[in-house]
C-alpha positions as a Python dict, from the first residue, in 0.01 Angstrom:
ca = {
    (1, 'M'): (0, 0, 0),
    (2, 'N'): (-309, 167, -135),
    (3, 'K'): (-621, -42, -63),
    (4, 'L'): (-861, 174, -260),
    (5, 'I'): (-1042, 22, -552),
    (6, 'L'): (-864, 87, -877),
    (7, 'F'): (-1093, 36, -1177),
    (8, 'I'): (-932, 39, -1519),
    (9, 'T'): (-1144, 86, -1829),
    (10, 'F'): (-977, 12, -2161),
    (11, 'T'): (-1111, 302, -2363),
    (12, 'L'): (-840, 270, -2625),
    (13, 'L'): (-913, -101, -2667),
    (14, 'A'): (-1290, -100, -2638),
    (15, 'S'): (-1352, -206, -2996),
    (16, 'I'): (-1088, -478, -3033),
    (17, 'S'): (-948, -773, -2845),
    (18, 'C'): (-579, -756, -2756),
    (19, 'F'): (-521, -1073, -2963),
    (20, 'S'): (-779, -1018, -3235),
    (21, 'Q'): (-547, -848, -3483),
    (22, 'E'): (-242, -1053, -3577),
    (23, 'D'): (-107, -780, -3803),
    (24, 'I'): (-63, -516, -3530),
    (25, 'N'): (274, -348, -3585),
    (26, 'F'): (516, -361, -3294),
    (27, 'D'): (859, -199, -3269),
    (28, 'K'): (1133, -373, -3078),
    (29, 'I'): (1248, -197, -2759),
    (30, 'E'): (1628, -213, -2750),
    (31, 'D'): (1672, -83, -2394),
    (32, 'N'): (1393, -247, -2194),
    (33, 'S'): (1522, -175, -1842),
    (34, 'E'): (1278, 111, -1773),
    (35, 'L'): (977, -77, -1909),
    (36, 'K'): (1065, -393, -1716),
    (37, 'S'): (1101, -191, -1397),
    (38, 'K'): (754, -39, -1444),
    (39, 'L'): (596, -379, -1520),
    (40, 'I'): (749, -525, -1204),
    (41, 'S'): (638, -225, -997),
    (42, 'K'): (284, -280, -1125),
    (43, 'V'): (286, -642, -1011),
    (44, 'E'): (431, -553, -672),
    (45, 'S'): (147, -305, -612),
    (46, 'I'): (-116, -581, -635),
    (47, 'N'): (-251, -755, -324),
    (48, 'N'): (-557, -897, -495),
    (49, 'I'): (-724, -878, -833),
    (50, 'S'): (-1049, -970, -1003),
    (51, 'C'): (-1118, -946, -1375),
    (52, 'D'): (-1323, -1091, -1655),
    (53, 'F'): (-1144, -1353, -1862),
    (54, 'R'): (-1189, -1510, -2202),
    (55, 'L'): (-996, -1832, -2264),
    (56, 'T'): (-956, -1988, -2610),
    (57, 'Y'): (-797, -2319, -2710),
    (58, 'N'): (-723, -2341, -3083),
    (59, 'D'): (-602, -2673, -3228),
    (60, 'K'): (-451, -2590, -3568),
    (61, 'L'): (-425, -2956, -3667),
    (62, 'S'): (-789, -3050, -3614),
    (63, 'G'): (-934, -2702, -3657),
    (64, 'D'): (-1114, -2734, -3324),
    (65, 'K'): (-1165, -2415, -3126),
    (66, 'E'): (-1302, -2397, -2773),
    (67, 'T'): (-1385, -2076, -2591),
    (68, 'S'): (-1483, -2024, -2229),
    (69, 'S'): (-1526, -1714, -2017),
    (70, 'G'): (-1588, -1603, -1664),
    (71, 'I'): (-1429, -1415, -1375),
    (72, 'Y'): (-1078, -1464, -1237),
    (73, 'Y'): (-1003, -1385, -873),
    (74, 'S'): (-671, -1395, -694),
    (75, 'I'): (-544, -1300, -350),
    (76, 'L'): (-168, -1313, -366),
    (77, 'P'): (23, -1527, -338),
    (78, 'K'): (-172, -1855, -313),
    (79, 'Q'): (-548, -1804, -347),
    (80, 'I'): (-696, -1834, -697),
    (81, 'K'): (-1049, -1882, -825),
    (82, 'W'): (-1158, -1939, -1185),
    (83, 'E'): (-1535, -1883, -1195),
    (84, 'Y'): (-1654, -2007, -1534),
    (85, 'K'): (-1975, -1861, -1675),
    (86, 'T'): (-1973, -2005, -2029),
    (87, 'P'): (-2017, -2254, -2186),
    (88, 'S'): (-2111, -2399, -1844),
    (89, 'E'): (-2102, -2272, -1487),
    (90, 'Y'): (-1850, -2409, -1238),
    (91, 'S'): (-1551, -2288, -1036),
    (92, 'I'): (-1197, -2413, -981),
    (93, 'V'): (-1045, -2292, -653),
    (94, 'F'): (-687, -2298, -526),
    (95, 'N'): (-706, -2191, -163),
    (96, 'K'): (-374, -2154, 15),
    (97, 'K'): (-221, -2496, 91),
    (98, 'A'): (-540, -2697, 49),
    (99, 'R'): (-582, -2926, -249),
    (100, 'P'): (-756, -2756, -543),
    (101, 'I'): (-1130, -2812, -564),
    (102, 'I'): (-1394, -2790, -834),
    (103, 'I'): (-1739, -2660, -745),
    (104, 'D'): (-2011, -2775, -986),
    (105, 'N'): (-2385, -2759, -911),
    (106, 'N'): (-2301, -2692, -544),
    (107, 'E'): (-2101, -3015, -528),
    (108, 'I'): (-1741, -2980, -409),
    (109, 'N'): (-1482, -3230, -528),
    (110, 'P'): (-1102, -3248, -542),
    (111, 'Y'): (-951, -3118, -866),
    (112, 'S'): (-628, -3235, -1027),
    (113, 'I'): (-465, -2956, -1227),
    (114, 'S'): (-263, -3222, -1414),
    (115, 'S'): (-586, -3341, -1576),
    (116, 'D'): (-569, -3039, -1810),
    (117, 'P'): (-206, -2974, -1920),
    (118, 'N'): (-295, -2650, -2100),
    (119, 'F'): (-472, -2511, -1793),
    (120, 'K'): (-169, -2612, -1586),
    (121, 'I'): (64, -2421, -1820),
    (122, 'L'): (-147, -2105, -1793),
    (123, 'N'): (-154, -2119, -1414),
    (124, 'Q'): (224, -2163, -1405),
    (125, 'I'): (275, -1858, -1629),
    (126, 'I'): (36, -1647, -1419),
    (127, 'A'): (213, -1757, -1100),
    (128, 'Q'): (550, -1656, -1248),
    (129, 'Y'): (404, -1321, -1351),
    (130, 'F'): (272, -1246, -1001),
    (131, 'D'): (596, -1343, -827),
    (132, 'T'): (788, -1149, -1100),
    (133, 'S'): (1018, -1447, -1174),
    (134, 'I'): (901, -1442, -1536),
    (135, 'F'): (1092, -1117, -1590),
    (136, 'D'): (1432, -1261, -1493),
    (137, 'S'): (1419, -1635, -1557),
    (138, 'N'): (1729, -1814, -1685),
    (139, 'S'): (1498, -2050, -1872),
    (140, 'Y'): (1366, -1773, -2097),
    (141, 'S'): (1495, -1551, -2373),
    (142, 'T'): (1285, -1236, -2360),
    (143, 'T'): (1224, -953, -2608),
    (144, 'Y'): (1006, -646, -2553),
    (145, 'F'): (805, -455, -2814),
    (146, 'K'): (576, -151, -2820),
    (147, 'G'): (266, -96, -3027),
    (148, 'T'): (17, 188, -3050),
    (149, 'N'): (-174, 90, -2738),
    (150, 'L'): (15, -210, -2603),
    (151, 'Y'): (348, -339, -2482),
    (152, 'L'): (437, -692, -2579),
    (153, 'M'): (676, -927, -2400),
    (154, 'R'): (775, -1224, -2616),
    (155, 'I'): (935, -1522, -2446),
    (156, 'I'): (1125, -1804, -2613),
    (157, 'V'): (1170, -2096, -2376),
    (158, 'S'): (1537, -2199, -2366),
    (159, 'D'): (1501, -2485, -2117),
    (160, 'S'): (1535, -2804, -2322),
    (161, 'K'): (1254, -2995, -2148),
    (162, 'S'): (1004, -2710, -2163),
    (163, 'S'): (1095, -2604, -2517),
    (164, 'N'): (985, -2943, -2649),
    (165, 'L'): (634, -2838, -2555),
    (166, 'I'): (614, -2457, -2556),
    (167, 'Q'): (745, -2272, -2860),
    (168, 'S'): (674, -1920, -2739),
    (169, 'I'): (479, -1715, -2486),
    (170, 'E'): (347, -1363, -2536),
    (171, 'L'): (229, -1132, -2260),
    (172, 'R'): (55, -808, -2353),
    (173, 'F'): (32, -507, -2124),
    (174, 'N'): (-175, -191, -2117),
    (175, 'K'): (29, 118, -2202),
    (176, 'I'): (-177, 326, -1961),
    (177, 'D'): (-109, 143, -1635),
    (178, 'Y'): (123, -148, -1733),
    (179, 'G'): (-140, -403, -1630),
    (180, 'L'): (-155, -749, -1786),
    (181, 'L'): (-411, -769, -2068),
    (182, 'G'): (-351, -1119, -2198),
    (183, 'I'): (-133, -1423, -2251),
    (184, 'K'): (-76, -1622, -2567),
    (185, 'V'): (98, -1961, -2565),
    (186, 'N'): (218, -2145, -2875),
    (187, 'I'): (246, -2520, -2805),
    (188, 'N'): (446, -2719, -3061),
    (189, 'N'): (315, -2484, -3332),
    (190, 'M'): (-6, -2688, -3322),
    (191, 'E'): (-204, -2551, -3029),
    (192, 'I'): (-259, -2186, -2946),
    (193, 'I'): (-391, -2084, -2605),
    (194, 'T'): (-506, -1726, -2558),
    (195, 'L'): (-621, -1578, -2229),
    (196, 'E'): (-761, -1225, -2229),
    (197, 'F'): (-833, -1011, -1924),
    (198, 'S'): (-1069, -712, -1903),
    (199, 'Q'): (-1259, -511, -1641),
    (200, 'R'): (-975, -537, -1391),
    (201, 'F'): (-1038, -447, -1026),
    (202, 'I'): (-717, -421, -822),
    (203, 'N'): (-693, -432, -440),
    (204, 'N'): (-1069, -464, -415),
    (205, 'K'): (-1199, -576, -72),
    (206, 'S'): (-1488, -769, -229),
    (207, 'T'): (-1240, -1009, -393),
    (208, 'K'): (-1172, -1164, -50),
    (209, 'E'): (-1539, -1257, -16),
    (210, 'E'): (-1502, -1507, -302),
    (211, 'F'): (-1286, -1729, -81),
    (212, 'N'): (-1514, -1739, 222),
    (213, 'N'): (-1716, -2040, 104),
}
């Protein structure tokens, strides 16, 4: 597998966020076998990844909106680090089989992912993306669409327990290299979670340094 640094710049998307325009027109892809194959091949080419992230929680009932941002690191399959930069600085680290930890002001403490259900949902979706199970799950009904610059994968959760919580999931992919640009989760039609990725570095040796501490 190629270990060279692959840096992707989103020139076609430089002026807009991948979730900033709700009225983007997408056409349904009737035969999605070729696209799905390319999306899976993209995932399977990744050993590690680092990218900027922007995470937004939008509560439609209360009108509250919270946004955070930072850098996401992952060495597949088990090492993950969320390094938050705003609105405050701290890191959440999942390192192999060890219990997750939170690093805040140089203090290291255990972290329970169940303490934030929305964050837990996002991590589960990302895990299913990286092990490719999200593309062939019996719990999902999946439809693919294409836009001018993006591919969209829309998931309706068919599992009765999960569907009581999650109404739909959207994953958006770059048309240039089939890389994941963002995730949008609709929870009970009341909460919207959006996670956007940019400045992706794939199979970058420096990513491993983030897990040495």
